[in-house]
Coordinates of C-alpha atoms in Angstrom, one line a residue:
M55 CA -95.6 104.5 134.9
G56 CA -93.7 102.6 132.5
S57 CA -93.6 99.5 134.7
S58 CA -96.9 100.0 135.8
D59 CA -98.4 100.0 132.0
R60 CA -96.2 96.8 131.4
T61 CA -97.5 95.1 134.4
V62 CA -101.1 95.7 133.6
R63 CA -100.7 94.8 130.0
G64 CA -99.0 91.7 131.2
V65 CA -102.2 90.7 133.7
R66 CA -104.4 91.8 130.6
G67 CA -102.5 89.2 128.2
L68 CA -102.5 86.6 130.7
R69 CA -106.2 87.0 131.3
R70 CA -107.0 86.9 127.8
A71 CA -104.5 83.8 127.6
V72 CA -106.2 82.2 130.3
A73 CA -109.8 83.0 128.6
I74 CA -108.8 81.7 125.3
G75 CA -107.5 78.5 127.3
I76 CA -111.0 77.9 128.9
A77 CA -112.7 78.6 125.9
V78 CA -110.6 76.0 123.9
V79 CA -111.0 73.3 126.9
V80 CA -114.8 74.1 127.0
S81 CA -115.2 73.8 123.0
V82 CA -113.0 70.7 123.3
A83 CA -115.6 69.2 126.3
V84 CA -118.5 70.1 124.1
V85 CA -117.4 68.3 121.0
A86 CA -116.3 65.4 123.2
T87 CA -119.6 65.3 125.1
V88 CA -122.6 67.1 123.7
P89 CA -122.7 64.9 120.3
R90 CA -122.3 61.4 121.9
W91 CA -124.8 62.3 124.5
W92 CA -127.2 63.6 121.8
C93 CA -126.9 60.7 119.5
G94 CA -126.7 58.1 122.3
R95 CA -129.8 59.4 124.3
D96 CA -132.1 56.8 123.2
A97 CA -129.5 53.9 123.2
E98 CA -130.3 52.3 126.2
E99 CA -134.0 52.4 125.6
W100 CA -133.4 50.4 122.4
F101 CA -130.9 48.0 124.3
Q102 CA -133.7 47.5 126.8
G103 CA -136.2 46.8 124.4
E104 CA -138.6 49.7 125.7
P105 CA -142.2 49.1 124.3
G106 CA -142.9 52.6 123.1
R107 CA -139.5 53.0 121.3
V108 CA -139.9 49.4 119.5
R109 CA -143.4 50.1 118.7
A110 CA -143.0 53.3 117.0
L111 CA -140.5 51.9 114.6
A112 CA -142.7 48.6 114.3
E113 CA -145.8 50.8 113.2
E114 CA -143.8 52.5 110.3
L115 CA -143.2 49.1 108.8
V116 CA -146.8 48.0 109.2
A117 CA -147.7 51.3 107.4
F118 CA -145.3 50.5 104.6
E119 CA -146.7 46.9 104.4
A120 CA -150.5 48.4 104.2
E121 CA -149.7 51.1 101.7
D122 CA -147.9 48.3 99.6
D123 CA -151.1 46.4 99.6
R124 CA -153.0 49.0 98.7
W125 CA -150.5 49.7 95.7
R126 CA -151.0 46.4 94.5
A127 CA -154.8 46.2 95.0
G128 CA -154.5 49.0 92.8
G129 CA -152.9 47.4 90.2
G130 CA -149.9 49.5 90.7
R131 CA -146.1 48.2 90.1
D132 CA -143.8 47.1 93.2
R133 CA -142.8 50.0 95.1
V134 CA -139.6 48.5 96.0
V135 CA -138.3 46.0 93.5
G136 CA -135.9 43.3 92.6
M137 CA -133.6 41.8 95.6
W138 CA -134.3 45.0 97.6
G139 CA -137.8 44.4 97.8
L140 CA -137.3 40.9 98.9
L141 CA -135.0 42.3 101.6
A142 CA -137.4 44.8 102.6
H143 CA -140.2 42.4 102.8
Q144 CA -138.0 39.9 104.6
M145 CA -136.6 41.9 106.9
T146 CA -139.9 43.4 108.0
A147 CA -141.1 40.1 108.4
L148 CA -138.3 39.4 110.9
G149 CA -138.4 42.4 112.8
L150 CA -142.1 42.4 113.3
A151 CA -141.9 38.7 114.4
Q152 CA -139.2 39.2 116.9
V153 CA -141.2 42.1 118.6
S154 CA -144.1 39.6 118.5
L155 CA -141.8 37.2 120.4
A156 CA -140.9 39.6 123.0
H157 CA -144.3 41.3 123.4
P158 CA -146.6 38.5 123.0
E159 CA -149.8 40.7 123.7
W160 CA -148.8 42.2 120.5
A161 CA -148.8 39.3 118.3
A162 CA -152.4 39.4 117.1
R163 CA -151.7 42.8 115.4
Y164 CA -148.4 42.1 114.2
G165 CA -148.6 38.4 113.3
P166 CA -150.9 38.8 109.9
V167 CA -148.6 41.5 109.0
V168 CA -145.7 39.1 109.2
T169 CA -147.5 36.4 107.2
R170 CA -148.3 39.1 104.6
A171 CA -144.6 40.2 104.5
A172 CA -143.3 36.8 104.4
T173 CA -145.7 35.8 101.5
K174 CA -144.4 38.8 99.3
S175 CA -140.8 37.8 99.5
L176 CA -142.0 34.8 97.6
L177 CA -143.0 37.1 94.5
P178 CA -141.3 36.3 91.2
Q179 CA -140.8 39.9 90.3
L180 CA -138.6 40.1 93.7
R181 CA -136.3 37.4 92.6
F182 CA -135.7 38.1 88.9
E183 CA -132.4 38.8 89.4
F184 CA -131.5 35.2 91.0
T185 CA -133.8 33.9 88.3
D186 CA -131.8 35.7 85.5
A187 CA -128.6 34.6 86.9
W188 CA -129.6 30.6 86.7
H189 CA -130.6 31.3 83.1
G190 CA -134.2 31.6 83.6
R191 CA -134.7 28.4 86.3
D192 CA -136.7 29.3 89.1
G193 CA -135.5 27.9 92.2
L194 CA -139.0 27.4 93.8
A195 CA -140.1 25.3 90.5
E196 CA -137.3 23.0 91.0
L197 CA -136.9 21.9 94.5
D198 CA -135.9 18.4 93.5
S199 CA -132.6 19.8 92.1
M200 CA -129.5 19.8 94.2
D201 CA -128.5 23.4 93.1
G202 CA -128.4 25.7 95.9
H203 CA -130.4 28.5 95.2
A204 CA -129.5 29.6 98.3
Y205 CA -131.1 33.2 98.1
L206 CA -134.6 31.3 98.6
S207 CA -133.2 31.2 102.4
Y208 CA -134.5 34.6 103.1
P209 CA -138.2 34.0 102.2
A210 CA -137.7 30.5 103.9
L211 CA -136.7 32.1 107.1
A212 CA -139.5 34.8 106.9
L213 CA -142.2 32.0 106.5
G214 CA -140.8 30.5 109.6
M215 CA -141.0 33.6 111.7
A216 CA -144.7 34.0 110.2
R217 CA -145.5 30.5 111.4
L218 CA -144.4 31.0 114.8
V219 CA -146.4 34.2 115.5
D220 CA -149.4 33.8 113.5
P221 CA -152.0 31.3 114.1
A222 CA -153.8 31.7 110.9
F223 CA -150.8 30.9 108.9
P224 CA -152.4 29.5 105.7
P225 CA -151.8 25.6 105.6
D226 CA -150.9 25.5 101.9
L227 CA -148.0 27.9 102.4
A228 CA -146.9 25.9 105.4
A229 CA -147.0 23.0 102.8
R230 CA -144.6 25.1 100.4
H231 CA -142.5 26.1 103.3
D232 CA -141.9 22.6 104.4
A233 CA -140.9 21.3 100.7
L234 CA -138.6 24.2 100.7
I235 CA -137.0 23.4 103.8
A236 CA -136.6 19.6 103.1
A237 CA -134.7 20.7 99.6
F238 CA -132.3 22.7 101.7
E239 CA -131.7 20.3 104.3
R240 CA -130.8 17.7 101.6
R241 CA -128.8 19.8 99.9
L242 CA -126.8 21.2 103.2
L243 CA -126.1 17.4 104.5
A244 CA -124.9 16.6 100.6
S245 CA -122.6 19.5 100.5
P246 CA -118.8 18.8 102.2
T247 CA -118.3 22.1 102.7
G248 CA -121.5 23.5 104.1
L249 CA -121.9 25.7 101.6
L250 CA -124.9 26.2 98.8
D251 CA -124.6 28.5 95.5
T252 CA -126.6 31.5 95.7
F253 CA -125.6 32.1 92.0
P254 CA -124.3 29.3 89.9
G255 CA -120.9 28.3 91.2
E256 CA -120.9 31.3 93.8
A257 CA -121.7 30.7 97.5
Y258 CA -122.3 33.2 100.2
P259 CA -121.9 31.8 103.6
T260 CA -124.0 34.8 104.8
D261 CA -126.7 33.5 102.4
V262 CA -126.0 29.9 103.9
A263 CA -126.3 31.0 107.6
A264 CA -129.6 32.0 106.6
V265 CA -130.3 28.6 105.1
A266 CA -129.5 27.1 108.5
A267 CA -131.5 30.1 110.5
A268 CA -134.6 28.9 108.3
I269 CA -134.0 25.1 108.9
A270 CA -133.8 25.8 112.7
V271 CA -137.1 28.2 113.0
H272 CA -138.6 25.4 110.9
G273 CA -137.8 23.0 113.8
R274 CA -139.4 25.0 116.3
V275 CA -142.6 25.3 114.4
T276 CA -142.9 21.6 113.3
G277 CA -140.8 19.8 116.1
V278 CA -139.1 18.3 113.1
D279 CA -135.4 17.3 114.5
H280 CA -132.9 19.0 112.1
T281 CA -130.1 18.8 114.7
A282 CA -127.7 16.8 112.2
V283 CA -127.8 19.2 109.4
L284 CA -127.5 22.2 111.9
A285 CA -124.4 20.2 113.4
H286 CA -123.0 19.7 109.6
W287 CA -123.1 23.1 108.8
A288 CA -121.7 24.5 112.0
Q289 CA -118.8 22.4 111.8
Q290 CA -118.3 23.4 108.2
V291 CA -118.4 27.0 108.9
R292 CA -115.6 26.7 111.5
A293 CA -113.7 24.4 109.4
V294 CA -113.8 26.2 105.9
Q295 CA -115.9 29.4 106.1
I296 CA -113.9 31.3 108.7
D297 CA -110.5 33.1 108.2
R298 CA -108.2 31.9 110.8
R299 CA -106.4 35.3 111.0
T300 CA -109.4 37.6 111.4
G301 CA -112.3 35.5 112.7
L302 CA -114.3 37.0 109.8
V303 CA -115.9 35.0 107.1
I304 CA -115.2 34.9 103.6
Q305 CA -117.3 37.2 101.8
R306 CA -117.8 34.8 98.5
M307 CA -116.5 31.2 98.0
G308 CA -116.8 28.6 95.4
V309 CA -118.9 25.7 96.6
D310 CA -115.7 23.9 96.8
G311 CA -114.6 25.8 99.5
K312 CA -112.3 28.0 97.6
A313 CA -112.2 31.7 98.4
H314 CA -113.6 34.2 95.8
D315 CA -113.4 37.3 98.0
A316 CA -111.5 38.4 101.1
P317 CA -112.8 37.8 104.7
R318 CA -115.2 40.7 105.3
A319 CA -117.2 42.3 108.2
S320 CA -120.5 43.0 106.1
G321 CA -120.8 39.3 105.7
T322 CA -119.6 38.2 109.3
G323 CA -122.3 40.6 110.8
L324 CA -125.1 39.6 109.1
A325 CA -124.2 35.8 109.4
A326 CA -123.9 36.2 113.1
Y327 CA -127.4 37.7 113.0
F328 CA -128.7 34.6 111.1
A329 CA -126.6 32.0 113.0
G330 CA -128.3 33.4 116.3
F331 CA -131.3 31.5 115.0
A332 CA -129.3 28.2 114.6
D333 CA -126.4 28.0 116.9
R334 CA -125.7 30.3 119.7
A335 CA -122.2 29.3 120.3
L336 CA -121.3 29.9 116.5
A337 CA -123.2 33.0 116.2
E338 CA -121.1 34.5 119.5
E339 CA -117.7 33.5 117.9
L340 CA -118.7 35.4 114.5
A341 CA -119.7 38.2 116.4
A342 CA -116.2 38.2 118.2
G343 CA -114.4 38.4 114.9
L344 CA -116.9 41.2 114.1
F345 CA -116.2 43.3 116.7
A346 CA -112.5 43.1 116.8
Q347 CA -113.2 45.2 113.6
E348 CA -114.9 48.0 115.9
R349 CA -113.2 51.6 115.3
T350 CA -113.9 54.4 118.0
V351 CA -113.8 58.2 117.8
L352 CA -115.2 60.0 120.5
G353 CA -117.9 57.7 121.7
F354 CA -118.9 57.0 118.1
S355 CA -118.0 53.3 116.8
A356 CA -118.5 52.0 113.3
I357 CA -117.0 48.5 111.7
D358 CA -114.0 48.2 109.5
E359 CA -114.8 46.1 106.4
Y360 CA -111.4 44.4 106.0
G361 CA -109.5 42.5 108.5
D362 CA -105.5 43.1 108.6
G363 CA -103.8 42.3 105.6
Y364 CA -106.9 42.6 103.1
H365 CA -108.1 45.6 101.2
G366 CA -110.6 46.2 98.6
P367 CA -113.5 48.4 97.5
G368 CA -117.2 48.5 98.8
D369 CA -119.9 46.8 97.2
M370 CA -123.7 46.2 97.8
D371 CA -122.9 44.1 100.5
S372 CA -120.9 46.7 102.4
G373 CA -122.4 49.8 101.4
P374 CA -120.1 52.6 100.3
L375 CA -116.7 52.6 102.3
I376 CA -115.4 55.6 103.9
L377 CA -111.7 55.1 105.1
G378 CA -112.6 51.2 105.1
I379 CA -115.4 51.7 107.4
S380 CA -118.4 49.9 106.3
I381 CA -122.0 51.6 107.1
A382 CA -123.7 48.1 106.3
A383 CA -121.3 46.0 108.7
T384 CA -121.9 49.0 111.4
G385 CA -125.7 48.5 111.4
F386 CA -125.2 44.4 111.3
A387 CA -123.2 44.7 114.4
L388 CA -126.2 46.1 116.5
A389 CA -127.7 42.8 116.3
P390 CA -125.3 40.6 118.3
A391 CA -124.2 43.4 120.3
R392 CA -127.9 43.8 121.6
A393 CA -128.4 39.8 121.4
F394 CA -125.3 39.2 123.6
G395 CA -125.6 42.0 126.1
H396 CA -122.8 44.0 125.0
R397 CA -124.3 47.3 126.3
A398 CA -121.4 49.7 125.7
L399 CA -120.8 48.4 122.4
F400 CA -124.4 48.6 121.4
T401 CA -124.2 52.6 122.6
R402 CA -121.3 53.2 120.7
L403 CA -122.7 51.9 117.5
F404 CA -126.1 53.3 118.2
R405 CA -124.8 56.8 118.3
T406 CA -123.5 56.2 114.8
T407 CA -126.5 54.8 113.7
D408 CA -128.6 57.9 115.1
L409 CA -126.1 60.5 113.5
F410 CA -126.4 59.1 110.1
G411 CA -129.9 57.5 109.9
L412 CA -131.5 60.8 111.3
P413 CA -134.6 59.3 113.0
L414 CA -137.6 61.3 112.7
Q415 CA -141.1 61.1 114.7
S416 CA -144.1 61.4 113.0
G417 CA -147.3 60.7 115.2
D418 CA -146.9 57.4 117.0
R419 CA -144.4 56.1 114.4
T420 CA -140.5 56.4 113.9
R421 CA -138.6 56.2 110.8
F422 CA -134.8 56.6 110.1
A423 CA -134.9 58.9 107.0
T424 CA -131.6 58.2 105.3
G425 CA -132.3 54.4 104.9
G426 CA -135.7 54.7 103.2
V427 CA -138.0 51.4 103.9
I428 CA -135.1 48.8 103.3
G429 CA -133.0 50.9 106.2
N430 CA -136.0 51.0 108.6
A431 CA -136.7 47.2 107.9
L432 CA -133.0 46.2 108.6
L433 CA -133.0 48.4 111.8
L434 CA -136.0 47.0 113.3
A435 CA -134.7 43.5 112.8
F436 CA -131.4 44.4 114.2
L437 CA -132.3 46.7 117.0
T438 CA -134.8 44.2 118.3
S439 CA -132.6 41.0 118.0
G440 CA -132.6 38.7 120.8
P441 CA -135.8 36.7 120.8
E442 CA -134.5 34.7 118.0
L443 CA -131.3 33.2 119.4
A444 CA -131.0 29.6 119.5
R445 CA -131.9 28.3 123.0

């Protein structure tokens, strides 16, 4: 009996061990597969530009602009102020314009909204941080100056995209846009480093990429030949602004080409998106440097802000860093991943965006809860990136 009891206990112990082992294997399998499936379930539709998916987010931004219009008409203060307001309206304009280019049948609805959003990005109250930095000098009021005022590239690009998709774009606004582009072209051609300052003495290659994008889109709209200035810019990006070791653009520089910061992924990601409007080959080079910063866990990907040998804290450009990972760079990477057809990479990045962005459906609209209107505007632009690419 003793021997029999030991045998029974042994069998039971073996069964228990097997059961625990199976439970562990199943748990690991669930952890490894269910979250990545759940957070990536919409990725392919976004990659393909599925109309229902795209329109739901576009309508969220249309609602934002309509609410903003009502608020202003009633004498209310700006809902989103300063450079964040500029970015919200500018990226709304870019995203809705890209949607209109991809779906021309929607342009009649979205084109006027693009123009309204782009026009708001010129408002003085959305540029006060830049005007203050220039000691009260408004860049729009001194287009004859050789100072860079590169922050004006953001409204300039939005205005160009509005002219592409809105047949009713106002002629007086088109004249202001022409003058702004002419100033940028003159300044960029005169810069031996291909850099223009955003703040006095402080240049951001990302902002200058937006300058190039604005010039390129203006050429599409008007037929003006901007080949020389765009070639000069692209040459100097490669010669001066890209760190050869990492393939990332240097985040901040002097107009003399000296680095004021490290090469970083957040600036490179946004520069790759803007470069897509002006120079496809250069945009792909920037994207390659960005994608080399990918870090992956269980099918979720994020972008490391600093390349090998560089370190630093997060800031408003990168967002808060978590073990070196940049929230902003991860979102920015969606645009070149989609535009250049990197389906698997796009899916991994989208899983992370879905996990932390918390998409919510309300009627015929979708929004990402954690980013607010700025996050929604950015994601509309990045998730629909592609139609704006230089041909």
